[in-house]
């Protein structure tokens, strides 16, 4: 692979996070997480009442249609939040508004639109970040990318995000890999798999441990092709999807809406980790059911003969 992290990255991430939190540059919001098991998936619903302070895309829209330059926090990142460069084209920065410790982002140095799919270079940079030593015991990193207007993204400058998740997660992609036909760790040329018990369109592929850039691109393209087909079949004009990746799998799901009622959903939600801004929202998600919430912002899963797809 073309790029790699500095050896001491986990230590750098830990110390920069603690310093930025202490100085107040990083605004950390406390939260409590609750596990809800549905269809073998261990959903995590996190209540973070301070979340309402984070700018949401809907709050940024105003009646005044005169175009105004919007502040781009990723063009000149705050030095207190800057972790390091990653090769000549990327920077790693701490999330200024963190809910989980050690949440960081891989941003392009020059402006690139968040509405574009991940390139080979973006995937290589993401893979390099996923190789970081564990920053918290029993945790591994999950990368996620919110692409397109209704995907839950709030910034238009290209950024892939990383959060620590439990090593032995039972998220939608983990469970999907126990179904279907792509059990092999070397699934190139095979079809993306999915969990037929999950009602919204989602596509998953395993990643071999020593993946090459080509392995990553082939898998991403395969998931994107299925996602675009699902959006097209449901008459969607724009392109919006959520992507998530660990060292074991890649996941993608099409998106049609940013919110279910007033619950904002991004890629973390689509894999099974939902956020609630209030106890009312938490109760609403639980009584509605996480799968119903996710179906409401996506398109239904189509159970079909996979052989019709040649990708
Ligand atoms: P998204 O909302 O998915 O587009 O992700 C953008 C992320 O950038 C959010 O998690 C924000 O908390 C984070 N963010 C917003 N402003 C800054 C900033 N100035 N520096 C670092 N991260 C930021």
mmCIF file of N, CA and C in Angstrom, residues 141-266:
data_model
loop_
_atom_site.group_PDB
_atom_site.id
_atom_site.type_symbol
_atom_site.label_atom_id
_atom_site.label_comp_id
_atom_site.label_asym_id
_atom_site.label_seq_id
_atom_site.Cartn_x
_atom_site.Cartn_y
_atom_site.Cartn_z
ATOM 1 N N UNK A 141 -10.862 -0.504 15.168
ATOM 2 C CA UNK A 141 -11.397 0.692 14.510
ATOM 3 C C UNK A 141 -12.428 0.313 13.452
ATOM 4 N N UNK A 142 -13.444 1.154 13.336
ATOM 5 C CA UNK A 142 -14.373 1.069 12.204
ATOM 6 C C UNK A 142 -14.310 2.408 11.472
ATOM 7 N N UNK A 143 -14.148 2.345 10.142
ATOM 8 C CA UNK A 143 -14.179 3.552 9.307
ATOM 9 C C UNK A 143 -15.596 3.735 8.786
ATOM 10 N N UNK A 144 -16.007 4.987 8.574
ATOM 11 C CA UNK A 144 -17.304 5.199 7.914
ATOM 12 C C UNK A 144 -17.279 6.462 7.072
ATOM 13 N N UNK A 145 -18.128 6.436 6.046
ATOM 14 C CA UNK A 145 -18.169 7.518 5.059
ATOM 15 C C UNK A 145 -19.630 7.782 4.712
ATOM 16 N N UNK A 146 -20.063 9.005 4.954
ATOM 17 C CA UNK A 146 -21.437 9.412 4.639
ATOM 18 C C UNK A 146 -21.390 10.186 3.334
ATOM 19 N N UNK A 147 -21.933 9.617 2.274
ATOM 20 C CA UNK A 147 -21.786 10.221 0.945
ATOM 21 C C UNK A 147 -23.131 10.689 0.392
ATOM 22 N N UNK A 148 -23.200 11.956 0.021
ATOM 23 C CA UNK A 148 -24.416 12.488 -0.583
ATOM 24 C C UNK A 148 -25.270 13.232 0.418
ATOM 25 N N UNK A 149 -26.172 14.040 -0.137
ATOM 26 C CA UNK A 149 -26.906 15.011 0.683
ATOM 27 C C UNK A 149 -27.726 14.400 1.817
ATOM 28 N N UNK A 150 -28.357 13.245 1.584
ATOM 29 C CA UNK A 150 -29.239 12.699 2.625
ATOM 30 C C UNK A 150 -28.587 11.530 3.381
ATOM 31 N N UNK A 151 -27.256 11.526 3.396
ATOM 32 C CA UNK A 151 -26.554 10.395 4.025
ATOM 33 C C UNK A 151 -26.252 10.634 5.496
ATOM 34 N N UNK A 152 -26.572 11.841 5.987
ATOM 35 C CA UNK A 152 -26.262 12.163 7.379
ATOM 36 C C UNK A 152 -24.986 12.975 7.531
ATOM 37 N N UNK A 153 -24.378 13.407 6.403
ATOM 38 C CA UNK A 153 -23.137 14.198 6.467
ATOM 39 C C UNK A 153 -23.454 15.655 6.778
ATOM 40 N N UNK A 154 -22.544 16.329 7.507
ATOM 41 C CA UNK A 154 -22.746 17.753 7.778
ATOM 42 C C UNK A 154 -21.658 18.612 7.133
ATOM 43 N N UNK A 155 -20.592 17.993 6.642
ATOM 44 C CA UNK A 155 -19.490 18.741 6.021
ATOM 45 C C UNK A 155 -19.313 18.267 4.588
ATOM 46 N N UNK A 156 -19.050 19.212 3.675
ATOM 47 C CA UNK A 156 -18.967 18.835 2.258
ATOM 48 C C UNK A 156 -17.535 18.571 1.778
ATOM 49 N N UNK A 157 -16.544 18.792 2.658
ATOM 50 C CA UNK A 157 -15.140 18.506 2.332
ATOM 51 C C UNK A 157 -14.892 17.018 2.664
ATOM 52 N N UNK A 158 -14.298 16.302 1.724
ATOM 53 C CA UNK A 158 -14.206 14.832 1.860
ATOM 54 C C UNK A 158 -13.540 14.399 3.171
ATOM 55 N N UNK A 159 -14.229 13.540 3.898
ATOM 56 C CA UNK A 159 -13.701 13.033 5.176
ATOM 57 C C UNK A 159 -14.226 11.632 5.449
ATOM 58 N N UNK A 160 -13.282 10.737 5.758
ATOM 59 C CA UNK A 160 -13.633 9.390 6.227
ATOM 60 C C UNK A 160 -13.408 9.419 7.729
ATOM 61 N N UNK A 161 -14.332 8.854 8.496
ATOM 62 C CA UNK A 161 -14.237 8.937 9.954
ATOM 63 C C UNK A 161 -13.898 7.581 10.570
ATOM 64 N N UNK A 162 -13.333 7.622 11.778
ATOM 65 C CA UNK A 162 -12.905 6.394 12.462
ATOM 66 C C UNK A 162 -13.323 6.454 13.920
ATOM 67 N N UNK A 163 -13.939 5.360 14.378
ATOM 68 C CA UNK A 163 -14.255 5.252 15.815
ATOM 69 C C UNK A 163 -13.875 3.849 16.303
ATOM 70 N N UNK A 164 -13.455 3.760 17.578
ATOM 71 C CA UNK A 164 -13.223 2.424 18.135
ATOM 72 C C UNK A 164 -14.563 1.739 18.415
ATOM 73 N N UNK A 165 -14.658 0.472 18.048
ATOM 74 C CA UNK A 165 -15.864 -0.321 18.344
ATOM 75 C C UNK A 165 -15.401 -1.628 19.014
ATOM 76 N N UNK A 166 -16.288 -2.335 19.712
ATOM 77 C CA UNK A 166 -15.849 -3.579 20.361
ATOM 78 C C UNK A 166 -15.260 -4.564 19.355
ATOM 79 N N UNK A 167 -14.172 -5.214 19.767
ATOM 80 C CA UNK A 167 -13.476 -6.197 18.924
ATOM 81 C C UNK A 167 -14.445 -7.258 18.411
ATOM 82 N N UNK A 168 -15.320 -7.733 19.310
ATOM 83 C CA UNK A 168 -16.268 -8.779 18.913
ATOM 84 C C UNK A 168 -17.654 -8.164 18.709
ATOM 85 N N UNK A 169 -17.795 -7.349 17.667
ATOM 86 C CA UNK A 169 -19.069 -6.681 17.425
ATOM 87 C C UNK A 169 -20.059 -7.649 16.774
ATOM 88 N N UNK A 170 -21.349 -7.377 16.995
ATOM 89 C CA UNK A 170 -22.402 -8.156 16.310
ATOM 90 C C UNK A 170 -23.298 -7.157 15.575
ATOM 91 N N UNK A 171 -22.638 -6.368 14.710
ATOM 92 C CA UNK A 171 -23.354 -5.345 13.949
ATOM 93 C C UNK A 171 -23.964 -5.987 12.694
ATOM 94 N N UNK A 172 -24.733 -5.201 11.941
ATOM 95 C CA UNK A 172 -25.414 -5.741 10.756
ATOM 96 C C UNK A 172 -24.429 -6.421 9.789
ATOM 97 N N UNK A 173 -23.248 -5.818 9.487
ATOM 98 C CA UNK A 173 -22.329 -6.500 8.561
ATOM 99 C C UNK A 173 -21.769 -7.811 9.127
ATOM 100 N N UNK A 174 -21.493 -7.847 10.453
ATOM 101 C CA UNK A 174 -20.971 -9.086 11.050
ATOM 102 C C UNK A 174 -21.970 -10.214 10.861
ATOM 103 N N UNK A 175 -23.239 -9.916 11.131
ATOM 104 C CA UNK A 175 -24.266 -10.957 11.058
ATOM 105 C C UNK A 175 -24.546 -11.324 9.592
ATOM 106 N N UNK A 176 -24.499 -10.311 8.710
ATOM 107 C CA UNK A 176 -24.744 -10.581 7.272
ATOM 108 C C UNK A 176 -23.722 -11.567 6.723
ATOM 109 N N UNK A 177 -22.489 -11.503 7.243
ATOM 110 C CA UNK A 177 -21.441 -12.389 6.707
ATOM 111 C C UNK A 177 -21.655 -13.844 7.102
ATOM 112 N N UNK A 178 -22.566 -14.091 8.035
ATOM 113 C CA UNK A 178 -22.857 -15.486 8.379
ATOM 114 C C UNK A 178 -23.964 -16.033 7.479
ATOM 115 N N UNK A 179 -24.538 -15.188 6.634
ATOM 116 C CA UNK A 179 -25.557 -15.598 5.663
ATOM 117 C C UNK A 179 -24.947 -15.596 4.267
ATOM 118 N N UNK A 180 -25.748 -16.003 3.301
ATOM 119 C CA UNK A 180 -25.413 -15.768 1.899
ATOM 120 C C UNK A 180 -24.265 -16.596 1.385
ATOM 121 N N UNK A 181 -23.718 -16.137 0.287
ATOM 122 C CA UNK A 181 -22.770 -16.975 -0.447
ATOM 123 C C UNK A 181 -21.338 -16.463 -0.408
ATOM 124 N N UNK A 182 -21.078 -15.381 0.334
ATOM 125 C CA UNK A 182 -19.726 -14.813 0.289
ATOM 126 C C UNK A 182 -18.973 -15.095 1.578
ATOM 127 N N UNK A 183 -18.972 -16.368 2.001
ATOM 128 C CA UNK A 183 -18.318 -16.705 3.271
ATOM 129 C C UNK A 183 -16.801 -16.685 3.134
ATOM 130 N N UNK A 184 -16.325 -16.861 1.914
ATOM 131 C CA UNK A 184 -14.885 -16.912 1.712
ATOM 132 C C UNK A 184 -14.253 -15.565 2.038
ATOM 133 N N UNK A 185 -13.074 -15.602 2.644
ATOM 134 C CA UNK A 185 -12.353 -14.360 2.924
ATOM 135 C C UNK A 185 -11.786 -13.774 1.635
ATOM 136 N N UNK A 186 -11.758 -14.581 0.591
ATOM 137 C CA UNK A 186 -11.239 -14.099 -0.685
ATOM 138 C C UNK A 186 -12.397 -14.054 -1.677
ATOM 139 N N UNK A 187 -13.224 -13.027 -1.534
ATOM 140 C CA UNK A 187 -14.498 -13.012 -2.253
ATOM 141 C C UNK A 187 -14.455 -12.273 -3.585
ATOM 142 N N UNK A 188 -13.261 -11.965 -4.080
ATOM 143 C CA UNK A 188 -13.194 -11.276 -5.370
ATOM 144 C C UNK A 188 -13.931 -12.104 -6.416
ATOM 145 N N UNK A 189 -14.767 -11.428 -7.178
ATOM 146 C CA UNK A 189 -15.503 -12.146 -8.214
ATOM 147 C C UNK A 189 -16.780 -12.761 -7.690
ATOM 148 N N UNK A 190 -16.970 -12.756 -6.351
ATOM 149 C CA UNK A 190 -18.229 -13.259 -5.812
ATOM 150 C C UNK A 190 -19.189 -12.084 -5.651
ATOM 151 N N UNK A 191 -20.399 -12.392 -5.181
ATOM 152 C CA UNK A 191 -21.413 -11.347 -5.049
ATOM 153 C C UNK A 191 -21.428 -10.779 -3.638
ATOM 154 N N UNK A 192 -21.750 -9.488 -3.509
ATOM 155 C CA UNK A 192 -21.963 -8.964 -2.160
ATOM 156 C C UNK A 192 -23.064 -9.770 -1.477
ATOM 157 N N UNK A 193 -22.915 -9.975 -0.200
ATOM 158 C CA UNK A 193 -23.931 -10.714 0.528
ATOM 159 C C UNK A 193 -24.768 -9.753 1.377
ATOM 160 N N UNK A 194 -25.815 -10.273 1.994
ATOM 161 C CA UNK A 194 -26.677 -9.467 2.861
ATOM 162 C C UNK A 194 -27.393 -10.403 3.821
ATOM 163 N N UNK A 195 -28.032 -9.831 4.813
ATOM 164 C CA UNK A 195 -28.812 -10.621 5.763
ATOM 165 C C UNK A 195 -30.279 -10.514 5.364
ATOM 166 N N UNK A 196 -30.901 -11.612 4.916
ATOM 167 C CA UNK A 196 -32.285 -11.529 4.443
ATOM 168 C C UNK A 196 -33.280 -11.131 5.532
ATOM 169 N N UNK A 197 -32.846 -11.167 6.807
ATOM 170 C CA UNK A 197 -33.765 -10.778 7.890
ATOM 171 C C UNK A 197 -33.739 -9.278 8.164
ATOM 172 N N UNK A 198 -32.825 -8.573 7.497
ATOM 173 C CA UNK A 198 -32.748 -7.107 7.655
ATOM 174 C C UNK A 198 -33.546 -6.496 6.502
ATOM 175 N N UNK A 199 -34.549 -5.660 6.786
ATOM 176 C CA UNK A 199 -35.485 -5.277 5.721
ATOM 177 C C UNK A 199 -35.003 -4.207 4.738
ATOM 178 N N UNK A 200 -33.884 -3.536 5.028
ATOM 179 C CA UNK A 200 -33.446 -2.490 4.093
ATOM 180 C C UNK A 200 -32.268 -2.988 3.252
ATOM 181 N N UNK A 201 -32.085 -2.375 2.068
ATOM 182 C CA UNK A 201 -31.008 -2.780 1.160
ATOM 183 C C UNK A 201 -29.650 -2.515 1.808
ATOM 184 N N UNK A 202 -28.830 -3.545 1.875
ATOM 185 C CA UNK A 202 -27.476 -3.404 2.434
ATOM 186 C C UNK A 202 -26.619 -4.481 1.795
ATOM 187 N N UNK A 203 -25.379 -4.163 1.564
ATOM 188 C CA UNK A 203 -24.492 -5.080 0.842
ATOM 189 C C UNK A 203 -23.173 -5.172 1.595
ATOM 190 N N UNK A 204 -22.643 -6.391 1.694
ATOM 191 C CA UNK A 204 -21.458 -6.632 2.521
ATOM 192 C C UNK A 204 -20.494 -7.555 1.791
ATOM 193 N N UNK A 205 -19.209 -7.275 1.935
ATOM 194 C CA UNK A 205 -18.179 -8.184 1.420
ATOM 195 C C UNK A 205 -17.074 -8.343 2.458
ATOM 196 N N UNK A 206 -16.556 -9.557 2.621
ATOM 197 C CA UNK A 206 -15.404 -9.731 3.519
ATOM 198 C C UNK A 206 -14.128 -9.217 2.864
ATOM 199 N N UNK A 207 -13.142 -8.877 3.688
ATOM 200 C CA UNK A 207 -11.852 -8.380 3.166
ATOM 201 C C UNK A 207 -10.758 -9.351 3.615
ATOM 202 N N UNK A 208 -9.890 -9.796 2.699
ATOM 203 C CA UNK A 208 -8.802 -10.680 3.124
ATOM 204 C C UNK A 208 -7.786 -9.899 3.957
ATOM 205 N N UNK A 209 -7.107 -10.553 4.915
ATOM 206 C CA UNK A 209 -6.192 -9.836 5.820
ATOM 207 C C UNK A 209 -5.084 -9.073 5.094
ATOM 208 N N UNK A 210 -4.591 -9.639 3.997
ATOM 209 C CA UNK A 210 -3.499 -8.927 3.311
ATOM 210 C C UNK A 210 -4.019 -8.282 2.028
ATOM 211 N N UNK A 211 -5.103 -7.538 2.149
ATOM 212 C CA UNK A 211 -5.746 -6.939 0.972
ATOM 213 C C UNK A 211 -4.792 -6.004 0.224
ATOM 214 N N UNK A 212 -4.873 -6.052 -1.098
ATOM 215 C CA UNK A 212 -4.128 -5.106 -1.925
ATOM 216 C C UNK A 212 -5.078 -3.949 -2.258
ATOM 217 N N UNK A 213 -4.507 -2.889 -2.847
ATOM 218 C CA UNK A 213 -5.353 -1.762 -3.251
ATOM 219 C C UNK A 213 -6.421 -2.249 -4.236
ATOM 220 N N UNK A 214 -6.035 -3.176 -5.110
ATOM 221 C CA UNK A 214 -6.995 -3.687 -6.090
ATOM 222 C C UNK A 214 -8.140 -4.439 -5.397
ATOM 223 N N UNK A 215 -7.810 -5.223 -4.362
ATOM 224 C CA UNK A 215 -8.850 -5.937 -3.595
ATOM 225 C C UNK A 215 -9.872 -4.939 -3.038
ATOM 226 N N UNK A 216 -9.361 -3.826 -2.513
ATOM 227 C CA UNK A 216 -10.254 -2.832 -1.901
ATOM 228 C C UNK A 216 -11.128 -2.171 -2.951
ATOM 229 N N UNK A 217 -10.505 -1.795 -4.079
ATOM 230 C CA UNK A 217 -11.247 -1.101 -5.140
ATOM 231 C C UNK A 217 -12.315 -2.023 -5.730
ATOM 232 N N UNK A 218 -11.961 -3.284 -5.966
ATOM 233 C CA UNK A 218 -12.925 -4.240 -6.535
ATOM 234 C C UNK A 218 -14.142 -4.383 -5.628
ATOM 235 N N UNK A 219 -13.869 -4.493 -4.333
ATOM 236 C CA UNK A 219 -14.973 -4.676 -3.388
ATOM 237 C C UNK A 219 -15.829 -3.410 -3.294
ATOM 238 N N UNK A 220 -15.176 -2.259 -3.181
ATOM 239 C CA UNK A 220 -15.936 -1.000 -3.084
ATOM 240 C C UNK A 220 -16.808 -0.815 -4.331
ATOM 241 N N UNK A 221 -16.230 -1.097 -5.509
ATOM 242 C CA UNK A 221 -16.972 -0.904 -6.763
ATOM 243 C C UNK A 221 -18.167 -1.842 -6.827
ATOM 244 N N UNK A 222 -17.959 -3.061 -6.355
ATOM 245 C CA UNK A 222 -19.019 -4.053 -6.378
ATOM 246 C C UNK A 222 -20.188 -3.613 -5.473
ATOM 247 N N UNK A 223 -19.859 -3.108 -4.281
ATOM 248 C CA UNK A 223 -20.907 -2.635 -3.363
ATOM 249 C C UNK A 223 -21.601 -1.403 -3.933
ATOM 250 N N UNK A 224 -20.803 -0.517 -4.556
ATOM 251 C CA UNK A 224 -21.372 0.719 -5.112
ATOM 252 C C UNK A 224 -22.333 0.398 -6.265
ATOM 253 N N UNK A 225 -21.951 -0.563 -7.112
ATOM 254 C CA UNK A 225 -22.804 -0.930 -8.246
ATOM 255 C C UNK A 225 -24.166 -1.416 -7.743
ATOM 256 N N UNK A 226 -24.155 -2.270 -6.700
ATOM 257 C CA UNK A 226 -25.419 -2.788 -6.161
ATOM 258 C C UNK A 226 -26.227 -1.671 -5.497
ATOM 259 N N UNK A 227 -25.528 -0.752 -4.841
ATOM 260 C CA UNK A 227 -26.205 0.359 -4.154
ATOM 261 C C UNK A 227 -26.865 1.289 -5.177
ATOM 262 N N UNK A 228 -26.138 1.605 -6.255
ATOM 263 C CA UNK A 228 -26.688 2.488 -7.294
ATOM 264 C C UNK A 228 -27.889 1.825 -7.974
ATOM 265 N N UNK A 229 -27.799 0.510 -8.176
ATOM 266 C CA UNK A 229 -28.938 -0.213 -8.770
ATOM 267 C C UNK A 229 -30.155 -0.092 -7.854
ATOM 268 N N UNK A 230 -29.940 -0.301 -6.547
ATOM 269 C CA UNK A 230 -31.066 -0.230 -5.596
ATOM 270 C C UNK A 230 -31.684 1.169 -5.594
ATOM 271 N N UNK A 231 -30.855 2.219 -5.653
ATOM 272 C CA UNK A 231 -31.384 3.592 -5.682
ATOM 273 C C UNK A 231 -32.173 3.821 -6.958
ATOM 274 N N UNK A 232 -31.622 3.361 -8.075
ATOM 275 C CA UNK A 232 -32.260 3.533 -9.377
ATOM 276 C C UNK A 232 -33.614 2.806 -9.413
ATOM 277 N N UNK A 233 -33.627 1.572 -8.888
ATOM 278 C CA UNK A 233 -34.872 0.780 -8.902
ATOM 279 C C UNK A 233 -35.974 1.437 -8.078
ATOM 280 N N UNK A 234 -35.577 2.295 -7.144
ATOM 281 C CA UNK A 234 -36.591 2.977 -6.324
ATOM 282 C C UNK A 234 -36.772 4.427 -6.754
ATOM 283 N N UNK A 235 -36.361 4.723 -7.981
ATOM 284 C CA UNK A 235 -36.642 6.024 -8.586
ATOM 285 C C UNK A 235 -35.887 7.182 -7.966
ATOM 286 N N UNK A 236 -34.782 6.902 -7.270
ATOM 287 C CA UNK A 236 -34.024 7.991 -6.645
ATOM 288 C C UNK A 236 -33.160 8.692 -7.690
ATOM 289 N N UNK A 237 -33.231 10.018 -7.711
ATOM 290 C CA UNK A 237 -32.449 10.789 -8.694
ATOM 291 C C UNK A 237 -31.021 11.023 -8.179
ATOM 292 N N UNK A 238 -30.908 11.481 -6.938
ATOM 293 C CA UNK A 238 -29.579 11.776 -6.392
ATOM 294 C C UNK A 238 -28.891 10.508 -5.899
ATOM 295 N N UNK A 239 -27.587 10.620 -5.653
ATOM 296 C CA UNK A 239 -26.834 9.475 -5.132
ATOM 297 C C UNK A 239 -26.475 9.749 -3.680
ATOM 298 N N UNK A 240 -26.939 8.883 -2.803
ATOM 299 C CA UNK A 240 -26.570 8.995 -1.391
ATOM 300 C C UNK A 240 -26.451 7.592 -0.812
ATOM 301 N N UNK A 241 -25.362 7.384 -0.063
ATOM 302 C CA UNK A 241 -25.175 6.072 0.566
ATOM 303 C C UNK A 241 -24.291 6.214 1.799
ATOM 304 N N UNK A 242 -24.328 5.182 2.616
ATOM 305 C CA UNK A 242 -23.410 5.087 3.745
ATOM 306 C C UNK A 242 -22.485 3.904 3.502
ATOM 307 N N UNK A 243 -21.221 4.110 3.870
ATOM 308 C CA UNK A 243 -20.209 3.075 3.707
ATOM 309 C C UNK A 243 -19.529 2.888 5.057
ATOM 310 N N UNK A 244 -19.235 1.656 5.414
ATOM 311 C CA UNK A 244 -18.474 1.391 6.638
ATOM 312 C C UNK A 244 -17.504 0.260 6.362
ATOM 313 N N UNK A 245 -16.400 0.248 7.115
ATOM 314 C CA UNK A 245 -15.350 -0.736 6.841
ATOM 315 C C UNK A 245 -14.533 -1.005 8.109
ATOM 316 N N UNK A 246 -14.251 -2.287 8.334
ATOM 317 C CA UNK A 246 -13.273 -2.675 9.355
ATOM 318 C C UNK A 246 -12.186 -3.460 8.617
ATOM 319 N N UNK A 247 -11.271 -4.087 9.367
ATOM 320 C CA UNK A 247 -10.266 -4.913 8.685
ATOM 321 C C UNK A 247 -10.912 -6.191 8.143
ATOM 322 N N UNK A 248 -12.132 -6.492 8.606
ATOM 323 C CA UNK A 248 -12.784 -7.748 8.191
ATOM 324 C C UNK A 248 -13.806 -7.582 7.075
ATOM 325 N N UNK A 249 -14.478 -6.436 6.989
ATOM 326 C CA UNK A 249 -15.560 -6.301 6.012
ATOM 327 C C UNK A 249 -15.731 -4.882 5.494
ATOM 328 N N UNK A 250 -16.460 -4.807 4.361
ATOM 329 C CA UNK A 250 -16.959 -3.527 3.829
ATOM 330 C C UNK A 250 -18.476 -3.635 3.765
ATOM 331 N N UNK A 251 -19.145 -2.533 4.045
ATOM 332 C CA UNK A 251 -20.618 -2.489 4.086
ATOM 333 C C UNK A 251 -21.086 -1.246 3.344
ATOM 334 N N UNK A 252 -22.183 -1.369 2.617
ATOM 335 C CA UNK A 252 -22.768 -0.173 1.988
ATOM 336 C C UNK A 252 -24.295 -0.263 2.004
ATOM 337 N N UNK A 253 -24.938 0.874 2.185
ATOM 338 C CA UNK A 253 -26.407 0.918 2.171
ATOM 339 C C UNK A 253 -26.856 2.205 1.488
ATOM 340 N N UNK A 254 -27.840 2.100 0.571
ATOM 341 C CA UNK A 254 -28.355 3.313 -0.080
ATOM 342 C C UNK A 254 -29.171 4.157 0.899
ATOM 343 N N UNK A 255 -29.236 5.468 0.639
ATOM 344 C CA UNK A 255 -30.008 6.353 1.502
ATOM 345 C C UNK A 255 -30.977 7.206 0.683
ATOM 346 N N UNK A 256 -32.171 7.413 1.264
ATOM 347 C CA UNK A 256 -33.158 8.271 0.602
ATOM 348 C C UNK A 256 -33.547 9.465 1.473
ATOM 349 N N UNK A 257 -33.308 9.354 2.793
ATOM 350 C CA UNK A 257 -33.668 10.435 3.711
ATOM 351 C C UNK A 257 -32.604 10.564 4.797
ATOM 352 N N UNK A 258 -32.361 11.806 5.243
ATOM 353 C CA UNK A 258 -31.364 12.024 6.298
ATOM 354 C C UNK A 258 -31.933 11.701 7.680
ATOM 355 N N UNK A 259 -33.264 11.844 7.817
ATOM 356 C CA UNK A 259 -33.905 11.683 9.130
ATOM 357 C C UNK A 259 -35.063 10.693 9.062
ATOM 358 N N UNK A 260 -35.306 9.988 10.163
ATOM 359 C CA UNK A 260 -36.567 9.268 10.368
ATOM 360 C C UNK A 260 -37.285 10.052 11.451
ATOM 361 N N UNK A 261 -38.418 10.676 11.116
ATOM 362 C CA UNK A 261 -39.039 11.678 12.001
ATOM 363 C C UNK A 261 -37.938 12.693 12.341
ATOM 364 N N UNK A 262 -37.549 12.841 13.624
ATOM 365 C CA UNK A 262 -36.452 13.776 13.916
ATOM 366 C C UNK A 262 -35.163 13.047 14.307
ATOM 367 N N UNK A 263 -35.098 11.748 14.009
ATOM 368 C CA UNK A 263 -33.885 10.987 14.349
ATOM 369 C C UNK A 263 -32.922 11.027 13.167
ATOM 370 N N UNK A 264 -31.737 11.616 13.396
ATOM 371 C CA UNK A 264 -30.724 11.710 12.350
ATOM 372 C C UNK A 264 -29.959 10.381 12.288
ATOM 373 N N UNK A 265 -29.742 9.889 11.062
ATOM 374 C CA UNK A 265 -29.056 8.597 10.899
ATOM 375 C C UNK A 265 -27.881 8.789 9.937
ATOM 376 N N UNK A 266 -26.704 8.275 10.327
ATOM 377 C CA UNK A 266 -25.574 8.256 9.385
ATOM 378 C C UNK A 266 -25.062 6.818 9.280
#
